[in-house]
């Protein structure tokens, strides 16, 4: 918050095996209680829920005290969600995987069915990367691999700044 207000204060991630498991989870009393508690600490008018499919691009271990970068991705105008996802995964992913300080890199693509709704999702996905520390992240930004990664972004991303959240990950249930 030192540099001003953030786009979001945090992110909650929930993993399930499939749509049936998600549906079953959403029908439990525990889920209902958690949703009822949200207004106590979340500005629900600003809450965004995205159902995504994960694509592991670099499958390294997450260091114990890692810093996690979460970039909210919006595809370029004129690019369909399927085209954006294919480019991001198959072209951009292998380029970004080469950044030496990135320990793990996962792309979370919004499920294509979400685009059939009257209101399309506000973001097309999340780029999740883990580095050992902020210093390691900064060192990675001073590499040719990082420069190639950033140079490729105009090929599929909407112009402008990608909203980013830097966080420490806290796992509550495994």
PDB file of N, CA and C in Angstrom, residues 41-93:
ATOM      1  N   UNK A  41     -15.706  -9.029   5.963  1.00  0.00           N
ATOM      2  CA  UNK A  41     -14.317  -8.657   5.668  1.00  0.00           C
ATOM      3  C   UNK A  41     -14.039  -8.417   4.187  1.00  0.00           C
ATOM      4  N   UNK A  42     -15.044  -8.550   3.353  1.00  0.00           N
ATOM      5  CA  UNK A  42     -14.883  -8.362   1.908  1.00  0.00           C
ATOM      6  C   UNK A  42     -15.881  -7.326   1.416  1.00  0.00           C
ATOM      7  N   UNK A  43     -15.414  -6.435   0.551  1.00  0.00           N
ATOM      8  CA  UNK A  43     -16.319  -5.528  -0.152  1.00  0.00           C
ATOM      9  C   UNK A  43     -16.937  -6.359  -1.275  1.00  0.00           C
ATOM     10  N   UNK A  44     -18.080  -6.963  -0.999  1.00  0.00           N
ATOM     11  CA  UNK A  44     -18.663  -7.913  -1.945  1.00  0.00           C
ATOM     12  C   UNK A  44     -19.054  -7.268  -3.273  1.00  0.00           C
ATOM     13  N   UNK A  45     -19.219  -5.950  -3.308  1.00  0.00           N
ATOM     14  CA  UNK A  45     -19.506  -5.273  -4.574  1.00  0.00           C
ATOM     15  C   UNK A  45     -18.293  -5.339  -5.503  1.00  0.00           C
ATOM     16  N   UNK A  46     -17.103  -5.511  -4.930  1.00  0.00           N
ATOM     17  CA  UNK A  46     -15.867  -5.583  -5.710  1.00  0.00           C
ATOM     18  C   UNK A  46     -15.378  -7.014  -5.905  1.00  0.00           C
ATOM     19  N   UNK A  47     -16.070  -7.975  -5.333  1.00  0.00           N
ATOM     20  CA  UNK A  47     -15.660  -9.384  -5.398  1.00  0.00           C
ATOM     21  C   UNK A  47     -15.783  -9.920  -6.817  1.00  0.00           C
ATOM     22  N   UNK A  48     -14.751 -10.576  -7.264  1.00  0.00           N
ATOM     23  CA  UNK A  48     -14.750 -11.219  -8.576  1.00  0.00           C
ATOM     24  C   UNK A  48     -14.491 -12.700  -8.366  1.00  0.00           C
ATOM     25  N   UNK A  49     -15.327 -13.523  -8.954  1.00  0.00           N
ATOM     26  CA  UNK A  49     -15.126 -14.964  -8.887  1.00  0.00           C
ATOM     27  C   UNK A  49     -14.878 -15.474 -10.294  1.00  0.00           C
ATOM     28  N   UNK A  50     -13.784 -16.186 -10.465  1.00  0.00           N
ATOM     29  CA  UNK A  50     -13.418 -16.753 -11.758  1.00  0.00           C
ATOM     30  C   UNK A  50     -13.263 -18.259 -11.604  1.00  0.00           C
ATOM     31  N   UNK A  51     -13.897 -19.011 -12.481  1.00  0.00           N
ATOM     32  CA  UNK A  51     -13.692 -20.461 -12.523  1.00  0.00           C
ATOM     33  C   UNK A  51     -12.681 -20.704 -13.633  1.00  0.00           C
ATOM     34  N   UNK A  52     -11.582 -21.324 -13.270  1.00  0.00           N
ATOM     35  CA  UNK A  52     -10.454 -21.450 -14.194  1.00  0.00           C
ATOM     36  C   UNK A  52      -9.980 -22.890 -14.316  1.00  0.00           C
ATOM     37  N   UNK A  53      -9.230 -23.122 -15.375  1.00  0.00           N
ATOM     38  CA  UNK A  53      -8.476 -24.366 -15.560  1.00  0.00           C
ATOM     39  C   UNK A  53      -7.016 -24.012 -15.448  1.00  0.00           C
ATOM     40  N   UNK A  54      -6.283 -24.765 -14.645  1.00  0.00           N
ATOM     41  CA  UNK A  54      -4.867 -24.500 -14.447  1.00  0.00           C
ATOM     42  C   UNK A  54      -4.018 -25.200 -15.495  1.00  0.00           C
ATOM     43  N   UNK A  55      -2.988 -24.489 -15.930  1.00  0.00           N
ATOM     44  CA  UNK A  55      -1.989 -25.047 -16.845  1.00  0.00           C
ATOM     45  C   UNK A  55      -0.628 -24.789 -16.215  1.00  0.00           C
ATOM     46  N   UNK A  56       0.011 -25.856 -15.753  1.00  0.00           N
ATOM     47  CA  UNK A  56       1.319 -25.720 -15.123  1.00  0.00           C
ATOM     48  C   UNK A  56       2.351 -25.578 -16.239  1.00  0.00           C
ATOM     49  N   UNK A  57       3.030 -24.446 -16.250  1.00  0.00           N
ATOM     50  CA  UNK A  57       4.018 -24.154 -17.279  1.00  0.00           C
ATOM     51  C   UNK A  57       5.419 -24.501 -16.783  1.00  0.00           C
ATOM     52  N   UNK A  58       5.693 -24.227 -15.522  1.00  0.00           N
ATOM     53  CA  UNK A  58       6.977 -24.589 -14.911  1.00  0.00           C
ATOM     54  C   UNK A  58       6.652 -25.243 -13.577  1.00  0.00           C
ATOM     55  N   UNK A  59       6.950 -26.514 -13.457  1.00  0.00           N
ATOM     56  CA  UNK A  59       6.505 -27.298 -12.314  1.00  0.00           C
ATOM     57  C   UNK A  59       7.609 -27.464 -11.281  1.00  0.00           C
ATOM     58  N   UNK A  60       8.088 -26.346 -10.765  1.00  0.00           N
ATOM     59  CA  UNK A  60       9.112 -26.415  -9.735  1.00  0.00           C
ATOM     60  C   UNK A  60       8.500 -26.358  -8.348  1.00  0.00           C
ATOM     61  N   UNK A  61       9.296 -26.654  -7.350  1.00  0.00           N
ATOM     62  CA  UNK A  61       8.792 -26.582  -5.970  1.00  0.00           C
ATOM     63  C   UNK A  61       8.595 -25.132  -5.536  1.00  0.00           C
ATOM     64  N   UNK A  62       7.623 -24.922  -4.676  1.00  0.00           N
ATOM     65  CA  UNK A  62       7.393 -23.594  -4.120  1.00  0.00           C
ATOM     66  C   UNK A  62       8.284 -23.460  -2.891  1.00  0.00           C
ATOM     67  N   UNK A  63       9.223 -22.516  -2.922  1.00  0.00           N
ATOM     68  CA  UNK A  63      10.086 -22.317  -1.759  1.00  0.00           C
ATOM     69  C   UNK A  63       9.264 -21.977  -0.516  1.00  0.00           C
ATOM     70  N   UNK A  64       9.735 -22.380   0.649  1.00  0.00           N
ATOM     71  CA  UNK A  64       8.999 -22.215   1.897  1.00  0.00           C
ATOM     72  C   UNK A  64       8.523 -20.807   2.189  1.00  0.00           C
ATOM     73  N   UNK A  65       9.332 -19.810   1.937  1.00  0.00           N
ATOM     74  CA  UNK A  65       8.952 -18.432   2.239  1.00  0.00           C
ATOM     75  C   UNK A  65       8.806 -17.624   0.944  1.00  0.00           C
ATOM     76  N   UNK A  66       8.282 -18.272  -0.081  1.00  0.00           N
ATOM     77  CA  UNK A  66       8.216 -17.688  -1.421  1.00  0.00           C
ATOM     78  C   UNK A  66       7.341 -16.441  -1.480  1.00  0.00           C
ATOM     79  N   UNK A  67       7.645 -15.626  -2.476  1.00  0.00           N
ATOM     80  CA  UNK A  67       6.777 -14.513  -2.832  1.00  0.00           C
ATOM     81  C   UNK A  67       5.988 -14.964  -4.060  1.00  0.00           C
ATOM     82  N   UNK A  68       4.701 -14.725  -4.046  1.00  0.00           N
ATOM     83  CA  UNK A  68       3.830 -15.140  -5.144  1.00  0.00           C
ATOM     84  C   UNK A  68       3.354 -13.901  -5.879  1.00  0.00           C
ATOM     85  N   UNK A  69       3.543 -13.902  -7.181  1.00  0.00           N
ATOM     86  CA  UNK A  69       3.056 -12.818  -8.025  1.00  0.00           C
ATOM     87  C   UNK A  69       1.818 -13.312  -8.755  1.00  0.00           C
ATOM     88  N   UNK A  70       0.757 -12.523  -8.683  1.00  0.00           N
ATOM     89  CA  UNK A  70      -0.503 -12.857  -9.345  1.00  0.00           C
ATOM     90  C   UNK A  70      -0.818 -11.708 -10.291  1.00  0.00           C
ATOM     91  N   UNK A  71      -0.718 -11.969 -11.590  1.00  0.00           N
ATOM     92  CA  UNK A  71      -1.036 -10.948 -12.592  1.00  0.00           C
ATOM     93  C   UNK A  71      -2.393 -11.278 -13.200  1.00  0.00           C
ATOM     94  N   UNK A  72      -3.264 -10.283 -13.260  1.00  0.00           N
ATOM     95  CA  UNK A  72      -4.582 -10.463 -13.849  1.00  0.00           C
ATOM     96  C   UNK A  72      -4.489 -10.173 -15.340  1.00  0.00           C
ATOM     97  N   UNK A  73      -4.830 -11.157 -16.141  1.00  0.00           N
ATOM     98  CA  UNK A  73      -4.598 -11.140 -17.579  1.00  0.00           C
ATOM     99  C   UNK A  73      -5.866 -10.747 -18.338  1.00  0.00           C
ATOM    100  N   UNK A  74      -5.698  -9.839 -19.316  1.00  0.00           N
ATOM    101  CA  UNK A  74      -6.770  -9.471 -20.239  1.00  0.00           C
ATOM    102  C   UNK A  74      -6.205  -9.572 -21.658  1.00  0.00           C
ATOM    103  N   UNK A  75      -6.862 -10.370 -22.485  1.00  0.00           N
ATOM    104  CA  UNK A  75      -6.382 -10.571 -23.852  1.00  0.00           C
ATOM    105  C   UNK A  75      -6.619  -9.339 -24.726  1.00  0.00           C
ATOM    106  N   UNK A  76      -5.831  -9.236 -25.771  1.00  0.00           N
ATOM    107  CA  UNK A  76      -5.909  -8.118 -26.716  1.00  0.00           C
ATOM    108  C   UNK A  76      -7.271  -8.082 -27.406  1.00  0.00           C
ATOM    109  N   UNK A  77      -7.716  -6.867 -27.736  1.00  0.00           N
ATOM    110  CA  UNK A  77      -8.960  -6.712 -28.483  1.00  0.00           C
ATOM    111  C   UNK A  77      -8.859  -7.481 -29.792  1.00  0.00           C
ATOM    112  N   UNK A  78      -9.957  -8.111 -30.180  1.00  0.00           N
ATOM    113  CA  UNK A  78      -9.997  -8.854 -31.426  1.00  0.00           C
ATOM    114  C   UNK A  78      -9.523 -10.295 -31.300  1.00  0.00           C
ATOM    115  N   UNK A  79      -8.982 -10.664 -30.159  1.00  0.00           N
ATOM    116  CA  UNK A  79      -8.508 -12.026 -29.937  1.00  0.00           C
ATOM    117  C   UNK A  79      -9.605 -12.775 -29.180  1.00  0.00           C
ATOM    118  N   UNK A  80     -10.023 -13.912 -29.702  1.00  0.00           N
ATOM    119  CA  UNK A  80     -11.032 -14.693 -28.996  1.00  0.00           C
ATOM    120  C   UNK A  80     -10.407 -15.305 -27.745  1.00  0.00           C
ATOM    121  N   UNK A  81     -11.231 -15.647 -26.761  1.00  0.00           N
ATOM    122  CA  UNK A  81     -10.667 -16.293 -25.574  1.00  0.00           C
ATOM    123  C   UNK A  81      -9.879 -17.568 -25.912  1.00  0.00           C
ATOM    124  N   UNK A  82     -10.380 -18.367 -26.830  1.00  0.00           N
ATOM    125  CA  UNK A  82      -9.667 -19.599 -27.203  1.00  0.00           C
ATOM    126  C   UNK A  82      -8.320 -19.279 -27.852  1.00  0.00           C
ATOM    127  N   UNK A  83      -8.280 -18.267 -28.713  1.00  0.00           N
ATOM    128  CA  UNK A  83      -7.010 -17.865 -29.334  1.00  0.00           C
ATOM    129  C   UNK A  83      -6.038 -17.325 -28.290  1.00  0.00           C
ATOM    130  N   UNK A  84      -6.554 -16.491 -27.384  1.00  0.00           N
ATOM    131  CA  UNK A  84      -5.708 -15.928 -26.339  1.00  0.00           C
ATOM    132  C   UNK A  84      -5.130 -17.010 -25.445  1.00  0.00           C
ATOM    133  N   UNK A  85      -5.964 -17.961 -25.055  1.00  0.00           N
ATOM    134  CA  UNK A  85      -5.493 -19.045 -24.198  1.00  0.00           C
ATOM    135  C   UNK A  85      -4.436 -19.886 -24.897  1.00  0.00           C
ATOM    136  N   UNK A  86      -4.656 -20.212 -26.173  1.00  0.00           N
ATOM    137  CA  UNK A  86      -3.690 -21.032 -26.909  1.00  0.00           C
ATOM    138  C   UNK A  86      -2.352 -20.312 -27.040  1.00  0.00           C
ATOM    139  N   UNK A  87      -2.382 -19.036 -27.363  1.00  0.00           N
ATOM    140  CA  UNK A  87      -1.131 -18.284 -27.506  1.00  0.00           C
ATOM    141  C   UNK A  87      -0.412 -18.187 -26.167  1.00  0.00           C
ATOM    142  N   UNK A  88      -1.168 -17.834 -25.128  1.00  0.00           N
ATOM    143  CA  UNK A  88      -0.590 -17.669 -23.797  1.00  0.00           C
ATOM    144  C   UNK A  88       0.075 -18.966 -23.333  1.00  0.00           C
ATOM    145  N   UNK A  89      -0.619 -20.075 -23.500  1.00  0.00           N
ATOM    146  CA  UNK A  89      -0.116 -21.375 -23.038  1.00  0.00           C
ATOM    147  C   UNK A  89       1.022 -21.894 -23.911  1.00  0.00           C
ATOM    148  N   UNK A  90       0.825 -21.880 -25.242  1.00  0.00           N
ATOM    149  CA  UNK A  90       1.727 -22.591 -26.153  1.00  0.00           C
ATOM    150  C   UNK A  90       2.898 -21.764 -26.673  1.00  0.00           C
ATOM    151  N   UNK A  91       2.752 -20.445 -26.713  1.00  0.00           N
ATOM    152  CA  UNK A  91       3.825 -19.582 -27.221  1.00  0.00           C
ATOM    153  C   UNK A  91       4.474 -18.803 -26.082  1.00  0.00           C
ATOM    154  N   UNK A  92       3.653 -18.053 -25.336  1.00  0.00           N
ATOM    155  CA  UNK A  92       4.198 -17.205 -24.283  1.00  0.00           C
ATOM    156  C   UNK A  92       4.716 -18.031 -23.092  1.00  0.00           C
ATOM    157  N   UNK A  93       3.993 -19.058 -22.732  1.00  0.00           N
ATOM    158  CA  UNK A  93       4.384 -19.874 -21.585  1.00  0.00           C
ATOM    159  C   UNK A  93       5.813 -20.385 -21.667  1.00  0.00           C
TER     160      UNK A  93
END
